[in-house]
Amino acid sequence: MTDDSHVRANRWKRFSDWDERPLRLDKFAVEDASSGFAAFNSPYDPKPGLAMGQGVVESMDGIAVRDFDMIDIFIAKYHLDPEIAPEAMAMPSLEIARMLVDMNVPRSTLVRLAHGMTPAKLAEVVAHLSSLEIAFAYGKMRARQTPGNQAHVTNAKDDPLQMAADAATAVAFGFDEIETTMRVARNSWSNAVACAVGASVGRWGTLFQCSSEEAEELKIGMAGFTSYAETLSVYGTEKSFVDGDDTPWSKGFLAAAYASRGIKMRCTSGAGSELLMGFHERKSLLYLEARCLCLQRAMGVQGTQNGGVDGAPVTCTVPGGMRELMAENLIAVWLDLECASGNDARATESEIRVGAKILPYLIAGSDLICSGFGSILKYDNSFNPSLLNGEELEDYLVLQRDFEADGGLTPVGEARIMDLRARAVDAISAVLEELGLAKPTADMKQSVIAASGSDETRTFSGRDVAMISEAIFARSITVIDVIKALAARGFHEEAENLLKLVRLRVSGDYLQTSAVVRNGKIVSAVNDPNEYHGPGTGYRLSEARREEIVAIRDVLTRQEVLRGEAQFRPAEVTRIAYRPVGPAAATGNPREVVIGISPAFGVKLFQTVAGHPLSAILRVLISGIAEGGCTARVVRMLHTADTSFLGLSAARLAGSGIGIGIQAKGTAVIHQRDRLPHNNLELFSNSPITKLEHYKRMGLNAAAYARGEMPEPVIVPTRGEAMGSRYHARVSMIYAIETEMTSEGAEPEEIDIKFLGAAA
């Protein structure tokens, strides 16, 4: 690509004496994000371009070879394909952008072109796309067809018992990878052992990483506890690299060290990191990240963890920042890298913006949608809170169901989770005891099994954990020792599961692009390539997978509603008795108000959605009618459950021509016999916020109408509560129960009401 002698000389000039080499950064003052800093298209971004002579790069993106920094050198030498570059760089960027969203252009064609594009060209192409187009292109261009997800498993105490229990929980929910880190750096070995053991409970194949200082992390990997690494940071400006005490060559060497020992490896980058380190050179977020991604491809790594990562909070403060995070992920998969697409750092405290940020990745799919999802509570997340944490886990499962989108997770019942947590705690306790590291007490173990987070545990002190961790390191304990300990204590399944994962290190099968382990088999871009060619192609939920996704906890069914209502029946029978006394007929009593109740009222349903016993509702309605100088008669309607028709039917039976209709859920109406069905006098439509005092006043007003007066209507105040979204599913079930009990043409039934004892 580049004349080797010139590159060697240039490299020597650049790398021999850091203090004396010229830096283009010197032309710019480091300013805040509001000045000279943009998500896309900074005026300081270089324009796409490539000059080549006899297959050798002479300039790239407007920079002559003699002015290349180390990032330019590495990209030009190891990323750019000289056979493709002239063709790809000559194509108009807008034309390529349209190819990205054209379902008729194969992914392979676009991947080939990307290997001949400079960072500025890649950034210019994706800058043409809207957010919707980026999401579509991402779904088309990702390497592996089947989506996956990654979890953070940490706790504030670095407690190995909780670490193992939470790892087993994450595995049960279907995370393909789990990652841990420490509040105290020296606890890394203890965390690694605990997560490795916990991840072996329930099933095998979940890959594990211990995020620590790079040299320490490599030692942990060599000891066999971890199966992947992703903390090799790369940067888009030379000075950021220098401050990180690294170069692309040193990072490439470390990546090769991991891979040579069968450890799956990807780099970490992301928009905003250069700004956080103070060396953004006023370049746009997208351009700098395009450089990072070209570097990573040039290094030959399996994939990338990008999409903002730690820089996401600052990136999301820049106009278009969230769109940029999507765009850099698109460049990653376009370059044919496995993509752990960020969504780890909590970029905002706004729940609305959190939901908006995750949605494109959920519906487009990703190799690893989060990197990672905080499967523990926010305060226990030692990486700092993720975009989504344990508090949002159930909501995420519901989002999968809502959009019938595979977010990589599967709902699990509480009983199953508790069994796995108990097994994991017992397993790690057995390892600690067998290896002479610690002896957890029964109280410590039980507190962890039932705990939501470390605030609820009674377990190891910080000093205890440090001593365990340092003993593991000092005694050179390896994963084989842990496997033997599990087997010796009777945890044969867990020992076998952990051994199977270690065997993969020997075969190297999961070093393929986008590799995860599903059902004991490697699933990757090789045997599960993303082949999207329009509707009906690409990843589609199988019926079996759909059934898994929709099976969330606490699903409301007709049986569940009736079961809940049955719990209220014993109390109601001590408060009220309903006695049918025959068909109801119209009367001539001008002071009579008829209360028309629905078919299931007091029969199968016993309280309103606001939680008021139906006996209490009838008591205050009858009391209000009496205080208004009228008498009440109760009639059960068997031909309808509709509120308006309940009220109108009651009015036609009343001597006064005034009736009240009320459903078991609490919706009520005052009606008059000569009015149209839905043209009522008063209506309580928001039953969840209707109080007993409102029903009492409804009774008073019904009596006033019966006397020929015009009372002040009763208004139930609302402050914009979203009652529909909270109650409509239950209400629809209740109404279905009511309508099932109706019979067309059935006569109304007179009901004798007797109150038994005090009101509820």
PDB file of C-alpha atoms in Angstrom, residues 408-586:
ATOM      1  CA  GLY A 408     -31.887 -11.875  22.833  1.00  0.00           C
ATOM      2  CA  LEU A 409     -33.694 -12.516  26.131  1.00  0.00           C
ATOM      3  CA  THR A 410     -36.337 -14.988  27.291  1.00  0.00           C
ATOM      4  CA  PRO A 411     -38.802 -14.506  30.180  1.00  0.00           C
ATOM      5  CA  VAL A 412     -38.168 -16.812  33.142  1.00  0.00           C
ATOM      6  CA  GLY A 413     -40.460 -17.661  36.036  1.00  0.00           C
ATOM      7  CA  GLU A 414     -39.584 -16.599  39.569  1.00  0.00           C
ATOM      8  CA  ALA A 415     -39.465 -20.173  40.905  1.00  0.00           C
ATOM      9  CA  ARG A 416     -36.903 -21.137  38.270  1.00  0.00           C
ATOM     10  CA  ILE A 417     -34.752 -18.098  39.061  1.00  0.00           C
ATOM     11  CA  MET A 418     -34.781 -18.849  42.789  1.00  0.00           C
ATOM     12  CA  ASP A 419     -33.752 -22.461  42.179  1.00  0.00           C
ATOM     13  CA  LEU A 420     -30.853 -21.360  39.974  1.00  0.00           C
ATOM     14  CA  ARG A 421     -29.689 -18.721  42.454  1.00  0.00           C
ATOM     15  CA  ALA A 422     -29.667 -21.283  45.249  1.00  0.00           C
ATOM     16  CA  ARG A 423     -27.728 -23.731  43.073  1.00  0.00           C
ATOM     17  CA  ALA A 424     -25.193 -21.059  42.089  1.00  0.00           C
ATOM     18  CA  VAL A 425     -24.626 -19.972  45.687  1.00  0.00           C
ATOM     19  CA  ASP A 426     -24.125 -23.580  46.747  1.00  0.00           C
ATOM     20  CA  ALA A 427     -21.744 -24.186  43.838  1.00  0.00           C
ATOM     21  CA  ILE A 428     -19.483 -21.200  44.488  1.00  0.00           C
ATOM     22  CA  SER A 429     -19.560 -21.943  48.223  1.00  0.00           C
ATOM     23  CA  ALA A 430     -18.428 -25.491  47.475  1.00  0.00           C
ATOM     24  CA  VAL A 431     -15.534 -24.184  45.348  1.00  0.00           C
ATOM     25  CA  LEU A 432     -14.443 -21.696  48.005  1.00  0.00           C
ATOM     26  CA  GLU A 433     -14.502 -24.393  50.678  1.00  0.00           C
ATOM     27  CA  GLU A 434     -12.880 -27.129  48.560  1.00  0.00           C
ATOM     28  CA  LEU A 435     -10.022 -24.810  47.595  1.00  0.00           C
ATOM     29  CA  GLY A 436      -9.612 -23.537  51.152  1.00  0.00           C
ATOM     30  CA  LEU A 437     -10.491 -19.961  50.237  1.00  0.00           C
ATOM     31  CA  ALA A 438     -13.499 -19.291  52.521  1.00  0.00           C
ATOM     32  CA  LYS A 439     -16.411 -20.922  54.371  1.00  0.00           C
ATOM     33  CA  PRO A 440     -19.687 -19.080  53.694  1.00  0.00           C
ATOM     34  CA  THR A 441     -22.286 -19.482  56.449  1.00  0.00           C
ATOM     35  CA  ALA A 442     -25.872 -20.600  55.906  1.00  0.00           C
ATOM     36  CA  ASP A 443     -27.103 -17.085  56.750  1.00  0.00           C
ATOM     37  CA  MET A 444     -24.768 -15.502  54.187  1.00  0.00           C
ATOM     38  CA  LYS A 445     -25.963 -17.879  51.499  1.00  0.00           C
ATOM     39  CA  GLN A 446     -29.654 -17.461  52.248  1.00  0.00           C
ATOM     40  CA  SER A 447     -29.422 -13.659  52.282  1.00  0.00           C
ATOM     41  CA  VAL A 448     -27.900 -13.688  48.778  1.00  0.00           C
ATOM     42  CA  ILE A 449     -30.406 -16.111  47.278  1.00  0.00           C
ATOM     43  CA  ALA A 450     -33.357 -13.900  48.184  1.00  0.00           C
ATOM     44  CA  ALA A 451     -31.659 -10.525  47.616  1.00  0.00           C
ATOM     45  CA  SER A 452     -32.482  -8.094  44.826  1.00  0.00           C
ATOM     46  CA  GLY A 453     -29.181  -6.319  45.408  1.00  0.00           C
ATOM     47  CA  SER A 454     -26.206  -5.998  47.727  1.00  0.00           C
ATOM     48  CA  ASP A 455     -28.064  -3.732  50.174  1.00  0.00           C
ATOM     49  CA  GLU A 456     -30.014  -6.830  51.210  1.00  0.00           C
ATOM     50  CA  THR A 457     -27.126  -9.260  51.671  1.00  0.00           C
ATOM     51  CA  ARG A 458     -25.266 -10.295  54.830  1.00  0.00           C
ATOM     52  CA  THR A 459     -22.107 -11.672  53.356  1.00  0.00           C
ATOM     53  CA  PHE A 460     -18.340 -11.209  52.968  1.00  0.00           C
ATOM     54  CA  SER A 461     -16.646  -7.994  54.039  1.00  0.00           C
ATOM     55  CA  GLY A 462     -14.459  -6.076  51.621  1.00  0.00           C
ATOM     56  CA  ARG A 463     -11.373  -7.392  53.400  1.00  0.00           C
ATOM     57  CA  ASP A 464     -12.641 -10.968  53.099  1.00  0.00           C
ATOM     58  CA  VAL A 465     -13.130 -10.607  49.343  1.00  0.00           C
ATOM     59  CA  ALA A 466      -9.671  -9.087  48.866  1.00  0.00           C
ATOM     60  CA  MET A 467      -8.068 -11.977  50.730  1.00  0.00           C
ATOM     61  CA  ILE A 468      -9.979 -14.534  48.634  1.00  0.00           C
ATOM     62  CA  SER A 469      -8.957 -12.829  45.395  1.00  0.00           C
ATOM     63  CA  GLU A 470      -5.301 -12.469  46.307  1.00  0.00           C
ATOM     64  CA  ALA A 471      -5.154 -16.090  47.426  1.00  0.00           C
ATOM     65  CA  ILE A 472      -6.502 -17.241  44.050  1.00  0.00           C
ATOM     66  CA  PHE A 473      -3.763 -15.280  42.292  1.00  0.00           C
ATOM     67  CA  ALA A 474      -0.971 -16.196  44.708  1.00  0.00           C
ATOM     68  CA  ARG A 475      -1.729 -19.914  44.511  1.00  0.00           C
ATOM     69  CA  SER A 476      -2.041 -19.829  40.695  1.00  0.00           C
ATOM     70  CA  ILE A 477      -5.496 -21.370  40.856  1.00  0.00           C
ATOM     71  CA  THR A 478      -6.832 -22.046  37.361  1.00  0.00           C
ATOM     72  CA  VAL A 479     -10.172 -22.975  35.862  1.00  0.00           C
ATOM     73  CA  ILE A 480      -9.121 -26.641  35.969  1.00  0.00           C
ATOM     74  CA  ASP A 481      -8.790 -26.406  39.762  1.00  0.00           C
ATOM     75  CA  VAL A 482     -12.288 -24.927  39.925  1.00  0.00           C
ATOM     76  CA  ILE A 483     -13.705 -27.660  37.682  1.00  0.00           C
ATOM     77  CA  LYS A 484     -12.111 -30.317  39.912  1.00  0.00           C
ATOM     78  CA  ALA A 485     -13.523 -28.634  43.022  1.00  0.00           C
ATOM     79  CA  LEU A 486     -17.035 -28.600  41.564  1.00  0.00           C
ATOM     80  CA  ALA A 487     -16.814 -32.254  40.636  1.00  0.00           C
ATOM     81  CA  ALA A 488     -15.408 -33.230  44.047  1.00  0.00           C
ATOM     82  CA  ARG A 489     -18.352 -31.589  45.801  1.00  0.00           C
ATOM     83  CA  GLY A 490     -20.989 -33.230  43.593  1.00  0.00           C
ATOM     84  CA  PHE A 491     -21.626 -30.370  41.156  1.00  0.00           C
ATOM     85  CA  HIS A 492     -21.019 -32.597  38.161  1.00  0.00           C
ATOM     86  CA  GLU A 493     -23.303 -30.729  35.728  1.00  0.00           C
ATOM     87  CA  GLU A 494     -21.661 -27.400  36.511  1.00  0.00           C
ATOM     88  CA  ALA A 495     -18.190 -28.932  36.231  1.00  0.00           C
ATOM     89  CA  GLU A 496     -19.093 -30.385  32.837  1.00  0.00           C
ATOM     90  CA  ASN A 497     -20.603 -27.102  31.650  1.00  0.00           C
ATOM     91  CA  LEU A 498     -17.479 -25.171  32.568  1.00  0.00           C
ATOM     92  CA  LEU A 499     -15.250 -27.801  31.000  1.00  0.00           C
ATOM     93  CA  LYS A 500     -17.188 -27.634  27.721  1.00  0.00           C
ATOM     94  CA  LEU A 501     -16.525 -23.902  27.521  1.00  0.00           C
ATOM     95  CA  VAL A 502     -12.829 -24.442  28.185  1.00  0.00           C
ATOM     96  CA  ARG A 503     -12.720 -27.017  25.376  1.00  0.00           C
ATOM     97  CA  LEU A 504     -13.899 -24.330  22.966  1.00  0.00           C
ATOM     98  CA  ARG A 505     -10.685 -22.475  23.768  1.00  0.00           C
ATOM     99  CA  VAL A 506      -8.804 -25.391  22.224  1.00  0.00           C
ATOM    100  CA  SER A 507     -10.925 -25.740  19.088  1.00  0.00           C
ATOM    101  CA  GLY A 508     -11.138 -21.995  18.489  1.00  0.00           C
ATOM    102  CA  ASP A 509     -14.547 -22.388  16.832  1.00  0.00           C
ATOM    103  CA  TYR A 510     -15.954 -19.336  18.579  1.00  0.00           C
ATOM    104  CA  LEU A 511     -13.254 -17.125  17.116  1.00  0.00           C
ATOM    105  CA  GLN A 512     -15.441 -16.820  14.036  1.00  0.00           C
ATOM    106  CA  THR A 513     -17.064 -13.427  13.424  1.00  0.00           C
ATOM    107  CA  SER A 514     -20.115 -12.800  15.612  1.00  0.00           C
ATOM    108  CA  ALA A 515     -19.828 -16.157  17.353  1.00  0.00           C
ATOM    109  CA  VAL A 516     -22.020 -17.094  20.316  1.00  0.00           C
ATOM    110  CA  VAL A 517     -22.961 -20.478  21.763  1.00  0.00           C
ATOM    111  CA  ARG A 518     -26.604 -21.472  21.455  1.00  0.00           C
ATOM    112  CA  ASN A 519     -27.938 -24.883  22.534  1.00  0.00           C
ATOM    113  CA  GLY A 520     -24.419 -26.248  22.677  1.00  0.00           C
ATOM    114  CA  LYS A 521     -23.488 -25.154  19.153  1.00  0.00           C
ATOM    115  CA  ILE A 522     -21.533 -22.251  17.721  1.00  0.00           C
ATOM    116  CA  VAL A 523     -23.760 -19.746  15.929  1.00  0.00           C
ATOM    117  CA  SER A 524     -21.822 -17.176  13.904  1.00  0.00           C
ATOM    118  CA  ALA A 525     -21.686 -15.189  10.698  1.00  0.00           C
ATOM    119  CA  VAL A 526     -20.275 -18.317   9.058  1.00  0.00           C
ATOM    120  CA  ASN A 527     -23.164 -20.716   9.685  1.00  0.00           C
ATOM    121  CA  ASP A 528     -25.859 -18.102  10.399  1.00  0.00           C
ATOM    122  CA  PRO A 529     -25.104 -15.283   7.933  1.00  0.00           C
ATOM    123  CA  ASN A 530     -27.457 -12.343   7.720  1.00  0.00           C
ATOM    124  CA  GLU A 531     -29.151 -12.726   4.347  1.00  0.00           C
ATOM    125  CA  TYR A 532     -31.738  -9.977   4.169  1.00  0.00           C
ATOM    126  CA  HIS A 533     -33.298  -9.406   0.762  1.00  0.00           C
ATOM    127  CA  GLY A 534     -36.594  -7.803   1.745  1.00  0.00           C
ATOM    128  CA  PRO A 535     -39.824  -8.967   3.403  1.00  0.00           C
ATOM    129  CA  GLY A 536     -39.881 -12.643   4.201  1.00  0.00           C
ATOM    130  CA  THR A 537     -36.081 -12.929   4.365  1.00  0.00           C
ATOM    131  CA  GLY A 538     -33.459 -12.371   7.016  1.00  0.00           C
ATOM    132  CA  TYR A 539     -34.184 -13.067  10.671  1.00  0.00           C
ATOM    133  CA  ARG A 540     -37.788 -13.922  11.442  1.00  0.00           C
ATOM    134  CA  LEU A 541     -39.183 -15.193  14.722  1.00  0.00           C
ATOM    135  CA  SER A 542     -40.002 -18.859  14.575  1.00  0.00           C
ATOM    136  CA  GLU A 543     -43.292 -19.817  16.168  1.00  0.00           C
ATOM    137  CA  ALA A 544     -41.404 -21.479  19.011  1.00  0.00           C
ATOM    138  CA  ARG A 545     -39.279 -18.371  19.629  1.00  0.00           C
ATOM    139  CA  ARG A 546     -42.350 -16.173  19.465  1.00  0.00           C
ATOM    140  CA  GLU A 547     -44.034 -18.282  22.145  1.00  0.00           C
ATOM    141  CA  GLU A 548     -40.974 -17.815  24.366  1.00  0.00           C
ATOM    142  CA  ILE A 549     -40.945 -14.047  23.926  1.00  0.00           C
ATOM    143  CA  VAL A 550     -44.638 -13.498  24.582  1.00  0.00           C
ATOM    144  CA  ALA A 551     -44.648 -15.659  27.723  1.00  0.00           C
ATOM    145  CA  ILE A 552     -43.896 -12.787  30.107  1.00  0.00           C
ATOM    146  CA  ARG A 553     -44.752 -12.940  33.792  1.00  0.00           C
ATOM    147  CA  ASP A 554     -48.073 -11.785  35.242  1.00  0.00           C
ATOM    148  CA  VAL A 555     -50.035 -12.085  32.010  1.00  0.00           C
ATOM    149  CA  LEU A 556     -53.640 -11.085  32.648  1.00  0.00           C
ATOM    150  CA  THR A 557     -56.179 -13.711  31.594  1.00  0.00           C
ATOM    151  CA  ARG A 558     -59.875 -14.266  32.191  1.00  0.00           C
ATOM    152  CA  GLN A 559     -58.982 -16.954  34.710  1.00  0.00           C
ATOM    153  CA  GLU A 560     -56.621 -14.589  36.533  1.00  0.00           C
ATOM    154  CA  VAL A 561     -59.325 -11.907  36.769  1.00  0.00           C
ATOM    155  CA  LEU A 562     -61.839 -14.396  38.151  1.00  0.00           C
ATOM    156  CA  ARG A 563     -59.262 -15.795  40.569  1.00  0.00           C
ATOM    157  CA  GLY A 564     -58.585 -12.303  41.869  1.00  0.00           C
ATOM    158  CA  GLU A 565     -62.278 -11.498  42.166  1.00  0.00           C
ATOM    159  CA  ALA A 566     -62.906 -14.738  44.038  1.00  0.00           C
ATOM    160  CA  GLN A 567     -60.580 -13.493  46.759  1.00  0.00           C
ATOM    161  CA  PHE A 568     -62.995 -10.631  47.473  1.00  0.00           C
ATOM    162  CA  ARG A 569     -66.127 -12.789  47.601  1.00  0.00           C
ATOM    163  CA  PRO A 570     -65.786 -14.063  51.225  1.00  0.00           C
ATOM    164  CA  ALA A 571     -65.707 -10.513  52.597  1.00  0.00           C
ATOM    165  CA  GLU A 572     -68.589  -9.388  50.390  1.00  0.00           C
ATOM    166  CA  VAL A 573     -70.960 -12.150  51.526  1.00  0.00           C
ATOM    167  CA  THR A 574     -70.581 -10.828  55.068  1.00  0.00           C
ATOM    168  CA  ARG A 575     -71.602  -7.339  53.934  1.00  0.00           C
ATOM    169  CA  ILE A 576     -74.469  -7.799  51.448  1.00  0.00           C
ATOM    170  CA  ALA A 577     -77.058 -10.362  50.302  1.00  0.00           C
ATOM    171  CA  TYR A 578     -78.662 -10.327  46.836  1.00  0.00           C
ATOM    172  CA  ARG A 579     -82.036 -12.136  46.661  1.00  0.00           C
ATOM    173  CA  PRO A 580     -83.828 -12.410  43.282  1.00  0.00           C
ATOM    174  CA  VAL A 581     -87.587 -11.896  43.713  1.00  0.00           C
ATOM    175  CA  GLY A 582     -88.849 -12.344  40.156  1.00  0.00           C
ATOM    176  CA  PRO A 583     -89.208 -10.324  36.936  1.00  0.00           C
ATOM    177  CA  ALA A 584     -88.955  -6.547  37.274  1.00  0.00           C
ATOM    178  CA  ALA A 585     -91.815  -4.371  36.037  1.00  0.00           C
ATOM    179  CA  ALA A 586     -92.389  -0.668  35.546  1.00  0.00           C
TER     180      ALA A 586
END
